[in-house]
Amino acid sequence: MDFELILRITPFMAEAAWMTVQLFAVTLILGLIVASVLTWAGFSRSALLRGFARVYISIMRGTPLLVQLFVLYFGGPQLGLSLDAFTAGCICFGLNIGAYISVGMRGAILAVSPGQTEAARALGFGRAQTMRFFILPQAAPLILRSVGVNAVILLKSTALVSAIGVVELTAAGQRFANATYQPFEALGVAAVFYLALTYLVTGGVALLERRFGVEEGKPS
Amino acid sequence: MMLDFSVVPPYAGVLLNGLLWTLLITALATTIATVCGILFALILLYAPLVLRWPVRFICFLIMGTPLLLQLFLVYYGLSQVGVNLPAFWTGVAALGLHYAVYNAQIMRTAILGVDPGQTEASRALGFGRLATLRHFILPQALLVATPQLGNNTLILLKDTALLSVIGITELVLSSQLSISRTFRPFEFYLTIAALYYVINLGMEWVLRRLARRLEAIK
Amino acid sequence: MTTQTQPMVLLKGIRKHFGSHEVLKGIDLTVERGKIVSIIGPSGSGKSTLLRSINMLEPPNAGEIWLNGELVNQPLTGRAYETHINAVRQKMGKVFQQFNLFPHLTALQNLTIGPIKLKGVSPAEAKVQAMELLAKVGLADKADAYPARLSGGQKQRVAIARALAMRPQVMLFDEATSALDPELVDEVNLVMKQLAAEQMTMLIVTHEMNFAAEVSDWVLFMEDGLVVEQGPPEQVLKNPVMARTQSFLRKHLAS
Ligand SMILES: Nc1ncnc2c1ncn2[C@@H]1O[C@H](COP(=O)(O)OP(=O)(O)O)[C@@H](O)[C@H]1O
Ligand SMILES: [Mg+2]
């Protein structure tokens, strides 16, 4: 193993890791917004909205993320939609992970006993109030768990933007691998950065879970 | 520029070829993922520590890094250490191994979930440890795990797209070859997205039926 | 050598402890060929542990277990031990409170897998014998049903047939009817009485005093890992000598 090479490329890889983190953060926020809208639509009284949510989620989960990215980034200009690679990556991943997160949200909400809705409605609370004051607080721990799982998946999915030329961790690793003919060292450093980031994300989620989560005697 | 899907049909043969490779890769990688997944689960549960620790470490590495990076690592890395496998087999093996780790977690939970009374009944009949595992524990764990393992196969199908980056002419790379001649990315990428979607729906349908039949036994 | 005079099951000073908790404190028991011995006693007294010791699911810490003149708990290790206990277990049928049928196999397959895999019986022959046993427990029509489709009483009858399929020399029942709805208890008791009539040697742990009185040749009352009182059912169940037996029976007959 070439430690000298590892030391030399580490600062550059750290910069690339920062790019990965930015992608991850922007996408996660976007994904949470998309997921909330989809979940809301999925429980809406309008059959049209419910149908839209179902079809949208089915398509997002039924096609490869890489192909979605290519449709947007390479196909977009044909429709007059020219995005830079970073923006395209954020939008595409956000739209995609939002679908996955919303499935978790929906499951969590459905897992709350129907008796809760009945009890709240019997007291005179409206649909939205029932959701807000009774269902969502009880679903929160499960929602958090599914967001956590998807966040880790998202972190690793950000590697795909290397295919449209964003120089994040994987792209940087690949470039150094090609330039130095020492792929184990170059890609290995990238891997270590990913492991550290995964550790941080899982740790962060665990922290949140402990703070708001299941262990506090709340029903899950 | 208007969309014009009439550019696609002349390349139907190219796409069909890519589609067949995608399906073949899915089948091969799923086989590896299932067999190695069961093997890993058994090692994680029952093997001596000298075997358990390496597998645990592999799981840690694979679950903590992107599949794409793993593909690059195997693709470029193997030739660095002098192993020259065809890209196809490198890709299939890496993909299979990646999902083996996730399948191992599923199988581990499923095996641990089998009622201890089953072991008790089997041993009382006179079956040994290994025979108990083989005839009773594993089949029942598989029964429970099959829907989840199938779900991983659906995800694996979509991840075969990544093999295009190491030069395997599956569906994505086939469409890119067509695009390089027609300069019509939108039409081609949308077409293959539809193809993936249809296969995905078909596999989902099969899995749902399978799950329903297994449910009747449980 | 086995002779007609040899007891089928002979226990000498069986002791078992989990950590510092002594669960069996020296149990002696003789079960003659073709006899039926019932074990009663409060929950936690060690009845299940005793049955589990006899077929080495819970090897005892001290004492001797003899099956038809063969020492069961021989001081073996490794492969020799495994081979020995697997062979011995094939000679003892065990029926569990929770049935423990194999859910991925049909009723018929539950019966045939043991003979086929363990005794090398041909699948065709195993099937013929299994069908006979299923008919005997009144479930010939359920041969192809999976356990999930059977009622509790049917499951337990299949479980008894599964044990019988190994042609055991003795049957061990651990509260075979305790998990059943009351209306399903009789169908299982009926099968057990039928076995009794055929001179099967049986060891029965039960909470049903009437059933015990009806089928047993001998009754043991256990408490805290010791045999407090034993004798013919008329004596132990109707005119117990020991105060603890009396109070146990009062509670049990009252409820
Ligand atoms: N595997 C075990 N580990 C620790 N304690 C056990 C185990 N099995 C049984 N015991 C204890 O042994 C005692 C006797 O249990 P058991 O034989 O099941 O009684 P019974 O069948 O008469 O109700 C109980 O106190 C129980 O908690
Ligand atoms: Mg008991």
XYZ file of C-alpha atoms and ligand atoms in Angstrom:
721
model
C 0.000 0.000 0.000
C 1.237 3.440 -0.996
C 0.808 5.647 2.078
C 2.526 8.567 0.454
C -0.115 8.580 -2.301
C -2.885 8.267 0.257
C -1.604 11.290 2.162
C -1.256 13.259 -1.054
C -4.802 12.689 -2.290
C -6.595 12.918 1.047
C -7.034 16.745 0.984
C -8.592 16.528 -2.477
C -10.841 13.686 -1.355
C -11.927 15.739 1.632
C -13.040 18.455 -0.758
C -14.940 15.883 -2.794
C -16.515 14.584 0.404
C -17.764 18.090 1.106
C -19.463 17.997 -2.309
C -21.092 14.687 -1.364
C -22.304 16.183 1.903
C -23.808 19.202 0.137
C -25.595 16.989 -2.368
C -26.850 14.806 0.438
C -28.131 17.678 2.572
C -29.905 19.568 -0.204
C -31.428 16.363 -1.552
C -32.620 15.161 1.834
C -34.432 18.434 2.510
C -35.977 18.364 -0.949
C -36.888 14.722 -0.485
C -38.631 15.403 2.826
C -40.731 18.137 1.218
C -41.630 15.884 -1.714
C -42.437 13.033 0.670
C -44.714 15.188 2.817
C -46.624 16.420 -0.211
C -46.961 12.886 -1.576
C -48.125 11.520 1.756
C -50.641 14.315 2.097
C -51.867 13.627 -1.451
C -52.050 9.923 -0.681
C -54.486 10.540 2.171
C -56.409 13.260 0.372
C -60.130 13.008 -0.276
C -59.559 13.707 -3.953
C -59.260 10.502 -5.944
C -57.208 12.407 -8.514
C -54.579 13.408 -5.958
C -54.488 9.911 -4.483
C -54.106 8.433 -7.946
C -51.326 10.899 -8.794
C -49.410 9.998 -5.643
C -49.759 6.298 -6.347
C -48.609 6.495 -9.963
C -45.766 8.884 -9.140
C -44.435 6.631 -6.387
C -44.810 3.528 -8.515
C -42.820 5.050 -11.396
C -40.088 6.487 -9.175
C -39.647 3.155 -7.420
C -40.046 1.114 -10.586
C -37.252 2.638 -12.676
C -33.504 2.958 -12.079
C -32.327 6.158 -10.449
C -29.484 6.373 -12.959
C -31.941 6.376 -15.857
C -34.065 9.027 -14.139
C -30.956 11.140 -13.782
C -30.066 10.696 -17.440
C -33.598 11.567 -18.587
C -33.444 14.823 -16.646
C -29.853 15.823 -17.297
C -29.309 14.643 -20.876
C -32.931 14.618 -22.044
C -34.003 17.855 -20.323
C -32.292 20.201 -22.841
C -34.438 18.709 -25.617
C -37.424 20.139 -23.740
C -35.627 23.404 -23.076
C -34.638 22.406 -19.567
C -30.888 22.814 -19.237
C -29.613 22.250 -15.718
C -26.100 22.150 -14.391
C -25.081 18.727 -13.144
C -25.270 19.546 -9.436
C -28.781 21.000 -9.706
C -29.962 18.124 -11.877
C -28.596 15.674 -9.314
C -30.321 17.408 -6.408
C -33.680 17.663 -8.169
C -33.599 14.111 -9.472
C -32.516 12.493 -6.200
C -34.938 14.644 -4.210
C -37.865 13.629 -6.396
C -36.756 9.998 -6.162
C -35.984 9.633 -2.455
C -39.158 11.586 -1.682
C -41.180 8.723 -3.139
C -39.353 6.174 -0.975
C -39.674 8.246 2.192
C -43.369 8.817 1.589
C -43.955 5.058 1.483
C -42.422 4.891 4.967
C -44.515 7.828 6.161
C -47.707 6.272 4.849
C -46.900 2.949 6.503
C -46.174 4.676 9.806
C -49.459 6.563 9.714
C -51.412 3.450 8.810
C -49.715 1.616 11.677
C -51.400 3.896 14.213
C -54.469 2.095 15.451
C -57.714 3.148 13.725
C -59.240 3.377 17.190
C -57.191 6.575 17.655
C -58.903 8.275 14.748
C -62.276 7.097 15.944
C -61.650 8.377 19.450
C -60.445 11.774 18.211
C -63.300 12.157 15.737
C -65.771 11.135 18.424
C -64.438 13.959 20.585
C -65.218 16.361 17.760
C -61.778 16.916 16.200
C -61.704 17.428 12.431
C -59.787 15.310 9.927
C -56.751 17.574 9.773
C -56.719 18.154 13.522
C -56.924 14.434 14.195
C -53.940 13.862 11.933
C -51.950 16.683 13.461
C -52.658 16.200 17.167
C -53.110 12.436 17.440
C -51.938 10.425 14.466
C -48.704 12.179 13.475
C -47.245 12.333 17.003
C -47.802 8.611 17.369
C -46.441 7.849 13.903
C -43.362 10.041 14.444
C -40.963 7.368 15.729
C -41.692 5.063 12.802
C -41.436 7.941 10.333
C -38.087 8.884 11.809
C -36.876 5.329 11.425
C -37.818 5.155 7.762
C -36.301 8.570 7.071
C -33.111 7.328 8.700
C -32.976 4.200 6.561
C -33.608 6.224 3.413
C -31.039 8.844 4.381
C -28.322 6.191 4.434
C -29.491 4.886 1.064
C -29.510 8.444 -0.286
C -25.997 9.124 0.937
C -24.745 6.202 -1.103
C -26.940 7.049 -4.084
C -25.259 10.442 -4.439
C -22.370 8.518 -6.014
C -24.428 8.311 -9.209
C -23.855 11.986 -10.027
C -20.317 10.997 -10.891
C -21.896 9.668 -14.091
C -22.922 13.204 -15.110
C -19.617 14.767 -14.162
C -20.082 16.112 -10.638
C -16.799 15.583 -8.845
C -17.927 14.122 -5.567
C -16.271 11.268 -3.656
C -16.786 8.468 -6.143
C -15.829 10.560 -9.167
C -12.740 11.849 -7.396
C -11.762 8.330 -6.396
C -12.235 7.106 -9.931
C -10.194 9.953 -11.402
C -7.311 9.356 -9.030
C -7.564 5.647 -9.744
C -7.172 6.305 -13.456
C -4.462 8.914 -13.031
C -2.278 6.986 -10.602
C -2.967 3.408 -11.714
C -3.422 2.653 -8.027
C -7.173 2.082 -7.728
C -7.047 0.376 -4.321
C -5.501 3.399 -2.663
C -7.601 5.999 -4.480
C -10.949 4.242 -4.173
C -10.040 2.996 -0.705
C -9.710 6.565 0.571
C -13.116 7.347 -0.931
C -14.527 4.259 0.773
C -13.178 5.367 4.147
C -14.827 8.758 3.712
C -18.123 7.051 2.852
C -17.862 4.761 5.877
C -17.301 7.782 8.084
C -20.245 9.642 6.560
C -22.512 6.588 6.878
C -21.451 6.321 10.490
C -22.314 9.973 11.073
C -25.719 9.683 9.425
C -26.687 6.483 11.278
C -25.371 7.979 14.504
C -27.348 11.175 13.935
C -30.523 9.220 13.269
C -29.964 7.085 16.370
C -29.510 10.266 18.392
C -32.769 11.686 17.057
C -34.520 8.403 17.708
C -33.365 8.436 21.289
C -34.457 12.046 21.629
C -37.920 11.661 20.100
C -38.142 8.010 19.592
C -39.615 4.738 20.567
C -37.712 4.217 23.805
C -39.575 6.973 25.599
C -42.518 4.716 26.164
C -44.421 6.174 23.255
C -46.340 3.578 21.292
C -44.697 2.792 18.005
C -36.555 20.551 -30.494
C -39.678 18.430 -30.639
C -39.795 14.920 -29.267
C -39.861 12.255 -31.909
C -40.136 8.676 -30.778
C -39.910 7.357 -34.319
C -36.120 7.464 -33.842
C -36.374 4.539 -31.438
C -37.771 1.592 -33.474
C -34.729 1.298 -35.794
C -32.709 0.562 -32.665
C -35.164 -1.976 -31.277
C -32.661 -4.771 -31.896
C -29.921 -2.966 -29.971
C -32.254 -2.279 -27.078
C -33.610 -5.808 -27.060
C -30.076 -7.137 -26.870
C -29.412 -4.837 -23.920
C -32.630 -5.939 -22.288
C -31.646 -9.589 -22.520
C -28.294 -8.845 -20.894
C -30.060 -6.912 -18.142
C -32.307 -9.880 -17.451
C -29.391 -12.303 -17.537
C -27.381 -10.148 -15.134
C -30.396 -9.910 -12.826
C -30.842 -13.666 -12.817
C -27.162 -14.458 -12.237
C -26.606 -11.783 -9.605
C -29.791 -12.787 -7.772
C -28.593 -16.374 -7.648
C -25.259 -15.308 -6.196
C -27.003 -12.933 -3.794
C -29.328 -15.641 -2.532
C -26.791 -18.431 -2.165
C -24.100 -16.220 -0.635
C -26.721 -14.431 1.454
C -27.764 -17.707 3.082
C -24.130 -18.703 3.492
C -23.239 -15.377 5.113
C -26.226 -15.597 7.438
C -25.165 -19.074 8.554
C -21.597 -17.894 9.089
C -22.752 -14.837 11.038
C -24.909 -17.067 13.241
C -23.016 -20.292 13.705
C -19.457 -20.173 12.373
C -16.350 -19.843 14.537
C -15.072 -16.323 15.088
C -12.252 -16.629 12.542
C -14.920 -16.896 9.858
C -17.463 -14.641 11.486
C -15.242 -11.592 11.759
C -14.216 -11.438 8.087
C -17.854 -11.758 6.997
C -18.884 -9.109 9.477
C -16.183 -6.847 8.095
C -17.317 -7.446 4.504
C -20.879 -6.591 5.529
C -19.667 -3.418 7.207
C -17.725 -2.363 4.101
C -20.475 -3.171 1.628
C -23.296 -1.600 3.612
C -21.305 1.564 4.281
C -20.192 2.417 0.734
C -21.969 2.985 -2.605
C -22.423 0.101 -5.024
C -20.898 2.231 -7.766
C -17.690 2.647 -5.781
C -17.620 -1.088 -5.136
C -17.960 -1.747 -8.868
C -15.034 0.564 -9.630
C -13.001 -1.005 -6.870
C -13.502 -4.515 -8.171
C -13.217 -3.521 -11.816
C -10.018 -1.479 -11.531
C -8.698 -3.086 -8.386
C -8.652 -6.689 -9.553
C -6.425 -5.830 -12.476
C -4.084 -3.959 -10.137
C -3.476 -7.196 -8.245
C -3.115 -9.083 -11.498
C -6.524 -10.787 -11.669
C -8.035 -10.280 -15.098
C -11.664 -11.333 -15.164
C -13.998 -10.262 -17.972
C -15.899 -7.102 -16.990
C -19.159 -9.014 -17.236
C -18.260 -11.490 -14.529
C -16.646 -8.842 -12.365
C -19.837 -6.809 -12.523
C -22.149 -9.746 -11.889
C -20.056 -10.933 -8.956
C -19.849 -7.484 -7.384
C -23.581 -6.913 -7.785
C -24.377 -10.359 -6.407
C -22.066 -9.938 -3.458
C -23.496 -6.506 -2.686
C -26.994 -7.910 -2.398
C -25.773 -11.041 -0.634
C -24.884 -8.825 2.310
C -28.372 -7.348 2.458
C -29.951 -10.772 1.974
C -27.781 -12.111 4.785
C -29.328 -9.608 7.200
C -32.802 -10.719 6.137
C -31.947 -14.416 6.445
C -30.294 -13.914 9.809
C -33.423 -12.325 11.232
C -35.605 -14.998 9.622
C -33.525 -17.855 11.039
C -33.561 -16.309 14.498
C -37.322 -15.913 14.176
C -38.008 -19.602 13.681
C -39.854 -20.985 16.703
C -37.409 -22.792 19.042
C -40.089 -25.481 19.378
C -39.140 -26.552 15.858
C -35.597 -27.373 16.887
C -36.959 -29.090 19.953
C -39.328 -31.257 17.899
C -36.673 -32.078 15.335
C -34.060 -33.029 17.922
C -36.639 -35.080 19.826
C -37.265 -37.090 16.657
C -33.542 -37.818 16.493
C -32.345 -35.340 13.855
C -28.843 -33.967 14.389
C -27.907 -30.294 14.460
C -27.057 -29.989 10.780
C -30.054 -32.031 9.646
C -32.309 -29.865 11.823
C -30.949 -26.757 10.157
C -31.294 -28.210 6.694
C -34.718 -29.841 6.913
C -36.564 -27.524 9.281
C -34.904 -24.233 10.187
C -33.704 -23.110 6.758
C -36.873 -24.009 4.836
C -39.003 -22.132 7.331
C -36.685 -19.144 7.402
C -36.796 -19.067 3.599
C -40.571 -19.225 3.685
C -40.677 -16.111 5.833
C -37.848 -14.313 4.047
C -38.879 -14.941 0.449
C -40.983 -11.785 0.010
C -38.143 -9.638 1.339
C -35.517 -11.443 -0.708
C -37.766 -10.916 -3.725
C -37.967 -7.256 -2.896
C -34.193 -7.067 -2.971
C -34.271 -8.653 -6.405
C -36.490 -5.797 -7.586
C -33.931 -3.302 -6.291
C -31.126 -5.335 -7.822
C -32.842 -5.226 -11.223
C -32.668 -1.434 -11.134
C -29.068 -1.439 -9.956
C -27.977 -3.496 -12.965
C -28.057 -0.092 -14.695
C -24.830 0.779 -12.869
C -22.979 -1.928 -14.745
C -23.098 0.353 -17.790
C -20.307 2.427 -16.240
C -17.871 -0.476 -16.398
C -18.720 -1.089 -20.024
C -21.255 -3.891 -19.895
C -23.730 -3.492 -22.742
C -26.878 -3.900 -20.743
C -29.946 -1.767 -21.321
C -28.468 1.607 -20.338
C -25.259 1.268 -22.298
C -27.222 -0.066 -25.286
C -29.375 3.036 -25.236
C -26.290 5.218 -24.942
C -24.847 3.584 -28.068
C -28.081 4.409 -29.862
C -28.013 7.971 -28.537
C -24.474 8.475 -29.776
C -25.826 7.922 -33.305
C -29.155 9.760 -33.043
C -28.456 12.474 -30.436
C -31.902 11.781 -28.993
C -31.267 11.133 -25.266
C -34.757 11.916 -24.060
C -36.547 9.464 -26.323
C -34.162 6.619 -25.645
C -33.820 7.079 -21.898
C -37.576 7.354 -21.544
C -38.014 4.209 -23.601
C -35.687 2.161 -21.461
C -37.221 3.639 -18.309
C -40.542 2.271 -19.557
C -38.935 -1.112 -20.200
C -37.507 -1.256 -16.668
C -40.878 -0.208 -15.331
C -42.747 -2.942 -17.155
C -40.301 -5.654 -16.033
C -40.508 -4.293 -12.529
C -44.310 -4.443 -12.577
C -44.200 -8.003 -13.881
C -41.781 -9.126 -11.195
C -43.839 -7.367 -8.543
C -46.910 -9.245 -9.706
C -45.126 -12.590 -9.557
C -43.800 -11.774 -6.086
C -47.218 -10.805 -4.800
C -48.690 -14.094 -5.992
C -45.795 -16.008 -4.484
C -46.190 -14.177 -1.181
C -49.892 -14.977 -1.123
C -49.221 -18.673 -1.684
C -46.570 -18.739 1.020
C -48.896 -16.909 3.387
C -51.342 -19.801 3.082
C -48.711 -22.187 4.445
C -47.643 -19.959 7.306
C -29.623 -57.631 26.353
C -33.263 -56.822 26.622
C -35.570 -59.107 28.467
C -39.245 -58.945 29.263
C -38.444 -58.247 32.898
C -36.373 -55.153 32.148
C -38.124 -51.842 32.885
C -38.745 -49.744 29.765
C -37.638 -46.561 31.501
C -35.515 -46.465 34.620
C -34.417 -43.235 36.287
C -31.896 -43.214 39.102
C -31.244 -40.061 41.105
C -31.795 -37.572 38.284
C -30.557 -34.107 39.195
C -30.655 -30.962 37.110
C -29.787 -27.400 37.914
C -29.783 -24.173 35.914
C -27.023 -22.102 37.430
C -27.612 -22.230 41.156
C -31.298 -23.074 40.716
C -31.810 -26.787 41.355
C -34.844 -27.899 39.364
C -34.626 -31.676 39.793
C -33.341 -32.851 43.152
C -32.896 -36.561 42.659
C -35.725 -38.341 40.870
C -36.107 -42.123 40.824
C -38.678 -43.754 38.614
C -39.385 -47.128 37.072
C -41.768 -47.546 34.170
C -42.443 -51.141 33.226
C -43.109 -52.140 29.642
C -46.681 -51.346 28.617
C -47.404 -49.291 31.735
C -48.668 -45.754 31.910
C -47.237 -43.329 34.424
C -48.734 -39.882 34.954
C -46.821 -37.007 36.500
C -48.798 -34.257 38.191
C -47.750 -31.271 40.229
C -47.849 -27.481 40.366
C -46.363 -25.421 37.581
C -42.622 -24.925 37.984
C -42.173 -28.173 39.896
C -39.877 -29.593 37.200
C -42.222 -31.917 35.282
C -41.248 -30.619 31.837
C -37.580 -30.576 32.758
C -37.832 -34.211 33.828
C -39.340 -35.242 30.487
C -36.748 -33.175 28.648
C -34.020 -34.910 30.635
C -35.248 -38.363 29.707
C -34.577 -37.807 25.996
C -31.562 -35.595 26.690
C -33.025 -32.360 25.359
C -31.885 -31.194 28.789
C -29.048 -33.512 29.827
C -29.173 -34.147 33.587
C -26.235 -33.128 35.773
C -26.313 -36.349 37.748
C -28.084 -39.677 37.813
C -28.740 -42.416 35.277
C -31.344 -42.776 32.557
C -31.965 -46.289 31.232
C -34.113 -47.095 28.230
C -34.971 -50.759 27.868
C -31.648 -51.823 29.327
C -29.561 -49.217 27.479
C -27.844 -46.407 29.335
C -29.071 -43.178 27.744
C -26.721 -40.629 29.296
C -23.426 -42.260 28.486
C -20.293 -40.220 29.139
C -19.598 -39.600 25.456
C -18.439 -36.451 23.679
C -18.402 -35.012 20.180
C -19.632 -37.108 17.287
C -20.043 -40.269 19.297
C -22.327 -38.414 21.686
C -24.409 -36.941 18.868
C -24.792 -40.286 17.127
C -25.745 -41.985 20.357
C -28.385 -39.511 21.527
C -29.900 -39.191 18.052
C -30.289 -42.964 17.990
C -31.783 -43.043 21.480
C -34.203 -40.223 20.731
C -35.546 -42.157 17.774
C -36.761 -44.744 20.254
C -38.699 -42.203 22.322
C -41.698 -40.341 20.952
C -42.274 -36.851 22.326
C -45.493 -34.860 22.179
C -45.388 -31.169 23.031
C -47.895 -28.788 24.536
C -47.470 -26.454 21.548
C -47.618 -29.312 18.991
C -44.480 -28.073 17.191
C -45.587 -29.476 13.858
C -43.346 -28.509 10.940
C -45.377 -25.766 9.241
C -43.651 -26.038 5.857
C -44.595 -29.713 5.513
C -48.008 -31.287 4.996
C -49.469 -33.539 7.677
C -48.275 -36.567 5.715
C -44.770 -35.143 5.222
C -44.586 -34.374 8.936
C -44.979 -38.097 9.500
C -42.723 -39.381 6.740
C -39.676 -37.122 7.052
C -38.367 -38.879 10.173
C -38.571 -42.464 8.861
C -37.207 -41.440 5.442
C -34.280 -39.303 6.566
C -33.390 -41.036 9.818
C -34.236 -44.682 9.293
C -33.734 -44.970 5.560
C -37.291 -46.143 4.966
C -38.240 -45.799 1.304
C -40.595 -42.868 0.588
C -43.264 -45.213 -0.744
C -43.205 -47.415 2.320
C -43.023 -44.450 4.687
C -46.109 -43.040 3.020
C -48.088 -46.280 3.420
C -47.189 -46.454 7.101
C -47.931 -42.774 7.626
C -51.344 -43.091 6.012
C -52.136 -45.965 8.367
C -51.195 -43.812 11.341
C -53.173 -40.831 10.081
C -56.174 -43.104 9.659
C -55.657 -44.336 13.180
C -55.832 -40.811 14.595
C -58.802 -40.104 12.336
C -57.082 -37.694 9.956
C -56.570 -39.666 6.757
C -58.453 -36.959 4.884
C -56.030 -34.269 6.104
C -52.896 -35.940 4.747
C -52.161 -33.140 2.285
C -53.188 -30.268 4.541
C -50.547 -27.924 5.940
C -50.607 -27.493 9.734
C -51.899 -23.926 9.379
C -55.153 -25.411 8.025
C -55.687 -27.738 11.003
C -57.459 -27.121 14.306
C -55.502 -27.452 17.540
C -56.923 -30.892 18.227
C -56.090 -32.048 14.710
C -52.567 -30.650 15.016
C -51.967 -32.565 18.218
C -53.282 -35.778 16.699
C -50.905 -35.340 13.758
C -48.107 -34.639 16.240
C -48.862 -37.889 18.070
C -48.914 -39.756 14.764
C -45.600 -38.125 13.826
C -44.026 -39.472 17.002
C -45.551 -42.915 16.417
C -44.185 -43.002 12.875
C -40.726 -43.549 14.344
C -42.012 -46.754 16.023
C -40.921 -45.572 19.479
C -40.631 -47.833 22.500
C -42.033 -45.205 24.816
C -44.123 -42.060 24.389
C -43.545 -38.891 26.410
C -46.455 -36.438 26.618
C -45.879 -32.959 28.044
C -49.290 -31.412 28.743
C -50.539 -32.542 25.368
C -53.971 -30.982 25.855
C -53.141 -27.819 27.817
C -53.021 -25.545 24.769
C -56.328 -26.815 23.403
C -59.781 -25.307 23.585
C -61.854 -27.396 26.030
C -64.049 -28.864 23.302
C -60.976 -30.222 21.489
C -59.434 -31.992 24.464
C -61.466 -35.167 24.155
C -60.392 -36.056 20.623
C -56.746 -36.021 21.739
C -57.472 -37.924 24.966
C -59.260 -40.531 22.898
C -56.144 -41.143 20.794
C -54.063 -41.457 23.956
C -56.492 -43.966 25.449
C -56.320 -45.956 22.242
C -52.527 -46.087 22.609
C -52.965 -47.189 26.194
C -55.215 -50.015 25.074
C -52.467 -51.114 22.674
C -50.021 -51.416 25.574
C -47.836 -48.494 24.555
C -45.510 -47.478 27.374
C -46.320 -43.871 28.227
C -45.138 -41.088 30.494
C -47.764 -38.399 30.732
C -47.418 -34.961 32.294
C -50.930 -33.654 32.726
C -53.177 -31.247 34.589
C -56.259 -33.343 33.979
C -56.791 -35.391 37.109
C -59.776 -37.301 35.739
C -57.866 -38.389 32.686
C -54.883 -39.376 34.818
C -57.135 -41.416 37.092
C -58.667 -43.156 34.120
C -55.588 -44.232 32.152
C -52.700 -44.411 34.612
C -51.187 -47.452 36.267
C -49.070 -45.228 38.463
C -49.153 -41.558 39.443
C -46.326 -39.308 40.628
C -46.925 -36.059 42.439
C -43.953 -33.706 42.034
C -43.175 -30.480 43.825
C -40.004 -28.387 43.868
C -38.015 -30.972 41.947
C -38.895 -33.860 44.241
C -41.371 -36.718 44.056
C -43.587 -35.996 47.045
C -45.878 -38.954 46.676
C -46.411 -41.814 44.261
C -48.614 -44.838 43.910
C -51.593 -46.244 42.042
C -54.086 -43.561 40.938
C -56.766 -44.655 43.424
C -54.331 -43.888 46.203
C -52.539 -40.725 45.040
C -55.544 -39.070 43.431
C -58.326 -40.246 45.749
C -56.670 -40.819 49.124
C -53.361 -38.960 49.171
C -51.262 -39.317 52.269
C -49.184 -36.164 52.033
C -50.644 -32.803 53.004
C -49.101 -31.097 49.942
C -50.716 -33.563 47.579
C -54.022 -33.020 49.295
C -53.889 -29.262 48.978
C -52.757 -29.466 45.331
C -55.653 -31.761 44.483
C -58.144 -29.583 46.373
C -57.128 -26.572 44.301
C -57.149 -28.537 41.087
C -60.420 -30.309 41.518
C -62.065 -27.090 42.628
C -61.078 -25.215 39.467
N -33.716 -23.639 30.277
C -33.958 -23.209 31.544
N -33.168 -22.293 32.115
C -33.404 -21.831 33.364
N -34.415 -22.245 34.131
C -35.259 -23.163 33.632
C -35.077 -23.684 32.306
N -36.059 -24.572 32.063
C -36.812 -24.605 33.184
N -36.332 -23.767 34.132
C -36.880 -23.567 35.478
O -37.049 -24.832 36.056
C -38.216 -24.849 36.857
C -39.080 -26.011 36.435
O -39.599 -25.782 35.151
P -40.496 -26.838 34.386
O -39.765 -28.117 34.326
O -40.909 -26.225 33.097
O -41.747 -26.975 35.367
P -43.187 -27.556 35.066
O -43.168 -28.224 33.734
O -43.442 -28.484 36.203
O -44.135 -26.399 35.099
C -38.887 -23.526 36.701
O -38.569 -22.743 37.809
C -38.264 -22.946 35.468
O -38.196 -21.551 35.547
Mg -44.308 -27.736 31.979
